[in-house]
Amino acid sequence: MLNITIRQLKVFEAVARHLSYTKAAESLYLSQPATSMQIKQLEEVVGIPLFEQFGKKIYLTDAGKEFQHYSHIILQQLNDAESMFANLKGMHGKLTICVASTAGYFTPQLLAEFCKHHTKAQVSLNVTNREKLLSLLAHNEMDMAIMGRPPEGHDLEAVSFMDNPLVIIAPINHPLAHDSNIPMVRLAQETFLVREQGSGTRIAMERYFSEREIALTTGTEMSTNEAIKQAVQAGMGLGILSQNTIQLELETNRLTVLDVEYFPIQRHWYVVHRKGKRLSRIAEAFKEFLLGNSEAKAKVSQSA
Ligand code: PGA
């Protein structure tokens, strides 16, 4: 049997993912020489190079690519075993949740409600964009994610639990601010500020307009909902954002939502994890909470 250690496997997985010894070392809190040494020893045991170096860059060899597949499976099984032990120990476990930037507006409130009943849960919340979420899911680096509907073919289980309407926001003095049922084609005359590539909001908005064959003029790209709201208030253009993100600005009369035909875009929030993942009891409890607790959800979608 291959005489390799779990540590070597973890180091291999990190170096293969980052294709950089420095970044892998950082992510593992190891020194760079220790990281390279682990790889060297692993290559000695397997008897074939797993990485090759050209100039400053490193690449996986064919053997490395094949081995990456096995290392994912082995590490995933180990994670599952860890969840199983946490399960047997009860609801004291760690709950690691990663959410899309937009879901960061309401998830903390849901977690707060959940933690009232699960006081021993140790929650870790990571807010990032959709693309990064898919990569974290692929590497089994969390219990579950909250995001828009994930794409097919990623071996993921996704259940929708809450509405996510996308609306068009404008400064309060915009000429269309008081119009009703504005024809969608009228929007072709406006400039839109858009979220970064990889954002779920951006993908949904582009798809919606292209399905209706309306060409959008897009202006500056911004990587946060906050920046878009500020830019819209400052008159740089219109924005399309989740209703979940603008409650404060509506209440304080800093932004308005335009009444446009076929709007809002009706999206949903999904709780997502890898297919067949054995959720810990605490993760299972949180999933049930999300799917069932309509009172808490109604509260956050009103206040969000
Ligand atoms: P975001 O939203 O990535 O645009 O923040 C998530 C989604 O709607 O999928």
Coordinates of C-alpha atoms and ligand atoms in Angstrom, one line a residue:
M1 CA 0.0 0.0 0.0
L2 CA 1.1 3.6 -0.7
N3 CA 2.9 4.8 2.4
I4 CA 1.9 8.4 2.3
T5 CA 0.7 10.6 5.1
I6 CA -2.4 12.7 5.4
R7 CA -0.3 15.7 5.8
Q8 CA 1.4 15.0 2.5
L9 CA -2.0 14.6 0.9
K10 CA -3.2 17.9 2.3
V11 CA -0.1 19.7 1.2
F12 CA -0.4 18.1 -2.3
E13 CA -4.0 19.2 -2.5
A14 CA -3.2 22.8 -1.6
V15 CA -0.2 23.1 -4.0
A16 CA -2.2 21.5 -6.8
R17 CA -5.1 23.9 -6.2
H18 CA -3.0 27.1 -5.9
L19 CA -0.2 25.9 -8.3
S20 CA 2.1 27.9 -6.0
Y21 CA 4.2 26.7 -3.1
T22 CA 4.0 30.1 -1.5
K23 CA 0.2 30.4 -1.6
A24 CA -0.2 26.7 -0.5
A25 CA 2.1 27.3 2.4
E26 CA 0.2 30.4 3.4
S27 CA -3.1 28.6 3.3
L28 CA -1.7 25.7 5.4
Y29 CA 0.1 28.0 7.9
L30 CA 3.4 26.2 6.9
S31 CA 6.7 27.6 5.8
Q32 CA 7.5 27.4 2.1
P33 CA 10.5 25.0 2.6
A34 CA 8.3 22.7 4.7
T35 CA 5.7 22.7 2.0
S36 CA 8.2 21.9 -0.8
M37 CA 9.8 19.2 1.5
Q38 CA 6.4 17.5 1.9
I39 CA 6.0 17.4 -1.9
K40 CA 9.5 16.1 -2.4
Q41 CA 8.9 13.3 0.1
L42 CA 5.5 12.4 -1.4
E43 CA 7.1 12.2 -4.9
E44 CA 9.8 9.9 -3.5
V45 CA 7.2 7.6 -2.1
V46 CA 5.0 7.5 -5.2
G47 CA 8.2 7.3 -7.4
I48 CA 7.1 9.7 -10.1
P49 CA 7.1 13.6 -10.3
L50 CA 3.7 15.1 -9.5
F51 CA 4.7 18.7 -10.4
E52 CA 7.0 20.2 -13.0
Q53 CA 8.4 23.7 -13.1
F54 CA 8.9 26.0 -16.1
G55 CA 10.4 29.3 -15.2
K56 CA 8.7 30.5 -12.1
K57 CA 5.5 28.6 -12.7
I58 CA 4.6 25.1 -11.5
Y59 CA 2.3 22.7 -13.3
L60 CA 0.8 19.3 -12.4
T61 CA 2.3 16.4 -14.4
D62 CA -0.1 13.9 -15.9
A63 CA 0.5 11.7 -12.8
G64 CA -0.2 14.8 -10.6
K65 CA -3.5 15.4 -12.4
E66 CA -4.6 11.8 -11.9
F67 CA -3.5 11.9 -8.2
Q68 CA -5.5 15.1 -7.6
H69 CA -8.6 13.2 -8.3
Y70 CA -7.8 10.6 -5.6
S71 CA -6.6 13.2 -3.1
H72 CA -10.0 15.0 -3.3
I73 CA -11.9 11.8 -2.7
I74 CA -9.7 10.7 0.2
L75 CA -9.8 14.2 1.9
Q76 CA -13.5 14.4 1.4
Q77 CA -14.0 11.0 3.1
L78 CA -11.8 12.2 6.0
N79 CA -14.0 15.3 6.3
D80 CA -17.1 13.1 6.3
A81 CA -15.6 11.0 9.1
E82 CA -14.9 14.2 11.0
S83 CA -18.6 15.2 10.6
M84 CA -19.7 11.8 11.7
F85 CA -17.7 12.1 15.0
A86 CA -19.1 15.6 15.5
N87 CA -22.5 14.1 14.9
L88 CA -22.0 11.5 17.5
K89 CA -20.9 14.2 19.9
G90 CA -24.1 16.1 19.5
M91 CA -24.9 19.7 18.5
H92 CA -21.6 21.2 19.7
G93 CA -20.0 21.1 16.4
K94 CA -18.6 23.7 14.0
L95 CA -20.9 25.0 11.3
T96 CA -19.1 26.4 8.3
I97 CA -21.2 28.3 5.9
C98 CA -20.2 30.2 2.8
V99 CA -22.6 32.6 1.2
A100 CA -22.8 34.7 -2.0
S101 CA -22.1 38.4 -1.3
T102 CA -25.7 39.3 -1.7
A103 CA -26.8 36.6 0.8
G104 CA -24.4 38.3 3.3
Y105 CA -27.2 40.8 3.8
F106 CA -29.6 38.5 5.5
T107 CA -27.7 35.3 6.6
P108 CA -26.3 36.9 9.8
Q109 CA -29.9 37.5 11.0
L110 CA -30.9 34.0 10.2
L111 CA -27.8 32.6 12.0
A112 CA -28.6 34.8 15.0
E113 CA -32.1 33.3 15.2
F114 CA -30.7 29.8 14.7
C115 CA -28.0 30.3 17.4
K116 CA -30.7 31.3 20.0
H117 CA -31.7 27.7 19.9
H118 CA -28.3 26.1 19.3
T119 CA -26.2 28.0 21.8
K120 CA -23.2 25.7 21.5
A121 CA -22.8 25.9 17.7
Q122 CA -19.5 27.5 16.6
V123 CA -20.4 29.2 13.4
S124 CA -18.0 30.4 10.8
L125 CA -19.4 32.5 7.9
N126 CA -17.5 33.2 4.7
V127 CA -19.0 35.8 2.3
T128 CA -17.7 35.6 -1.2
N129 CA -18.9 35.6 -4.8
R130 CA -20.6 32.8 -6.8
E131 CA -17.6 31.6 -8.7
K132 CA -15.5 31.3 -5.6
L133 CA -18.4 29.5 -3.8
L134 CA -18.5 26.9 -6.6
S135 CA -14.8 26.2 -6.2
L136 CA -15.1 25.9 -2.4
L137 CA -18.0 23.5 -2.8
A138 CA -15.9 21.5 -5.3
H139 CA -13.2 21.2 -2.7
N140 CA -15.6 20.3 0.1
E141 CA -14.4 23.2 2.2
M142 CA -17.7 23.9 4.0
D143 CA -20.8 22.4 5.3
M144 CA -23.1 24.3 3.0
A145 CA -23.5 27.3 0.8
I146 CA -26.3 29.8 0.3
M147 CA -26.4 31.1 -3.2
G148 CA -28.5 31.5 -6.4
R149 CA -29.3 28.2 -8.2
P150 CA -26.0 26.5 -8.9
P151 CA -25.3 25.3 -12.4
E152 CA -26.0 21.7 -13.5
G153 CA -23.3 19.1 -13.5
H154 CA -21.4 20.0 -10.4
D155 CA -22.6 17.1 -8.3
L156 CA -24.5 19.4 -5.9
E157 CA -27.7 19.1 -4.0
A158 CA -29.6 22.4 -4.0
V159 CA -32.9 23.2 -2.4
S160 CA -34.6 26.6 -2.7
F161 CA -35.7 28.2 0.6
M162 CA -36.4 31.9 0.0
D163 CA -37.3 34.4 -2.8
N164 CA -34.6 36.7 -4.2
P165 CA -36.3 39.4 -6.3
L166 CA -33.9 41.5 -8.4
V167 CA -35.1 45.1 -8.8
I168 CA -33.9 48.2 -10.8
I169 CA -32.6 50.9 -8.6
A170 CA -32.3 54.6 -9.5
P171 CA -31.5 57.9 -7.7
I172 CA -34.7 59.4 -6.3
N173 CA -34.6 62.3 -8.7
H174 CA -34.4 60.1 -11.8
P175 CA -36.8 61.1 -14.6
L176 CA -38.4 57.7 -14.5
A177 CA -38.8 57.6 -10.7
H178 CA -42.5 58.3 -10.7
D179 CA -43.5 56.4 -13.9
S180 CA -45.4 53.1 -13.7
N181 CA -45.1 50.0 -15.8
I182 CA -42.1 51.5 -17.7
P183 CA -41.5 49.4 -20.9
M184 CA -38.4 47.3 -20.7
V185 CA -37.1 48.6 -24.1
R186 CA -37.0 52.1 -22.5
L187 CA -34.1 50.8 -20.4
A188 CA -31.9 50.5 -23.5
Q189 CA -31.5 54.3 -23.2
E190 CA -30.0 54.1 -19.7
T191 CA -26.6 53.1 -18.5
F192 CA -26.3 50.3 -16.0
L193 CA -23.7 49.8 -13.3
V194 CA -22.9 46.1 -13.1
R195 CA -21.5 43.7 -10.6
E196 CA -18.2 41.8 -11.4
Q197 CA -18.0 38.8 -13.7
G198 CA -18.9 35.7 -11.7
S199 CA -21.6 37.4 -9.6
G200 CA -24.9 35.6 -9.6
T201 CA -26.8 38.9 -9.9
R202 CA -24.8 39.9 -12.9
I203 CA -25.4 36.5 -14.6
A204 CA -29.1 36.7 -14.0
M205 CA -29.4 40.2 -15.2
E206 CA -27.5 39.6 -18.4
R207 CA -29.5 36.4 -19.1
Y208 CA -32.8 38.2 -18.5
F209 CA -32.1 41.0 -20.9
S210 CA -30.6 38.8 -23.6
E211 CA -33.6 36.5 -23.5
R212 CA -35.7 39.5 -24.3
E213 CA -33.3 40.7 -26.9
I214 CA -32.7 44.1 -25.2
A215 CA -29.2 45.4 -25.4
L216 CA -28.1 46.9 -22.1
T217 CA -25.5 49.7 -22.0
T218 CA -23.3 48.7 -19.1
G219 CA -21.0 51.3 -17.5
T220 CA -18.5 50.7 -14.7
E221 CA -18.2 47.3 -13.2
M222 CA -18.1 47.1 -9.4
S223 CA -17.4 44.2 -7.1
T224 CA -19.8 45.0 -4.3
N225 CA -23.5 45.8 -4.0
E226 CA -22.5 48.7 -1.7
A227 CA -20.4 50.3 -4.4
I228 CA -23.2 50.0 -6.9
K229 CA -25.7 51.6 -4.5
Q230 CA -23.3 54.5 -3.8
A231 CA -22.7 55.0 -7.6
V232 CA -26.4 54.9 -8.4
Q233 CA -27.1 57.5 -5.7
A234 CA -24.4 59.7 -7.1
G235 CA -26.0 59.6 -10.5
M236 CA -23.6 57.3 -12.4
G237 CA -26.3 55.1 -13.8
L238 CA -29.0 52.6 -12.8
G239 CA -28.4 49.3 -11.0
I240 CA -30.0 45.9 -10.8
L241 CA -29.7 44.4 -7.3
S242 CA -31.4 42.0 -5.0
Q243 CA -34.2 43.6 -3.0
N244 CA -32.5 42.0 -0.1
T245 CA -29.7 44.6 -0.2
I246 CA -31.5 47.9 -0.4
Q247 CA -34.0 48.2 2.5
L248 CA -31.9 50.8 4.4
E249 CA -31.6 53.1 1.3
L250 CA -35.4 52.8 0.6
E251 CA -36.3 53.6 4.2
T252 CA -34.0 56.6 4.3
N253 CA -35.2 57.7 0.8
R254 CA -31.7 57.6 -0.8
L255 CA -32.7 55.3 -3.7
T256 CA -35.9 54.3 -5.4
V257 CA -37.0 51.1 -7.2
L258 CA -38.3 51.7 -10.8
D259 CA -41.6 50.2 -11.7
V260 CA -40.6 48.4 -14.9
E261 CA -42.6 45.8 -16.8
Y262 CA -41.5 42.2 -16.2
F263 CA -39.7 43.2 -13.0
P264 CA -38.6 42.2 -10.5
I265 CA -36.6 39.3 -11.9
Q266 CA -37.8 36.4 -9.7
R267 CA -34.8 34.5 -8.4
H268 CA -34.5 32.2 -5.3
W269 CA -32.0 31.5 -2.7
Y270 CA -30.7 27.9 -2.4
V271 CA -29.1 26.0 0.3
V272 CA -26.4 23.9 -1.4
H273 CA -24.0 21.2 -0.5
R274 CA -22.2 18.3 -2.3
K275 CA -24.4 15.5 -3.4
G276 CA -24.2 12.6 -0.9
K277 CA -22.4 14.8 1.7
R278 CA -23.0 13.5 5.3
L279 CA -24.0 16.6 7.1
S280 CA -23.1 16.9 10.7
R281 CA -26.1 17.2 13.1
I282 CA -25.6 20.9 13.5
A283 CA -25.4 21.4 9.7
E284 CA -28.5 19.2 9.3
A285 CA -30.3 21.3 11.9
F286 CA -29.4 24.5 10.1
K287 CA -30.6 23.2 6.8
E288 CA -33.9 22.2 8.4
F289 CA -34.1 25.7 10.0
L290 CA -33.6 27.4 6.6
L291 CA -36.2 25.2 4.8
G292 CA -38.8 25.4 7.5
N293 CA -38.7 28.6 9.5
S294 CA -40.9 30.8 7.5
E295 CA -41.3 33.3 10.3
A296 CA -37.6 34.0 10.6
K297 CA -37.4 34.2 6.8
A298 CA -40.3 36.6 6.5
K299 CA -38.6 38.8 9.1
V300 CA -35.3 39.0 7.1
S301 CA -36.9 39.5 3.8
Q302 CA -38.9 42.4 5.2
S303 CA -36.0 43.9 7.0
A304 CA -33.6 43.0 4.2
Ligands
PGA1 P1 -24.0 37.6 -6.0 O1 -25.4 36.9 -5.7 O2 -22.9 36.6 -6.4 O3 -24.3 38.5 -7.2 O4 -23.7 38.3 -4.7 C1 -25.6 35.6 -5.6 C2 -26.6 35.0 -6.6 O5 -27.6 35.7 -6.8 O6 -26.4 33.9 -7.0

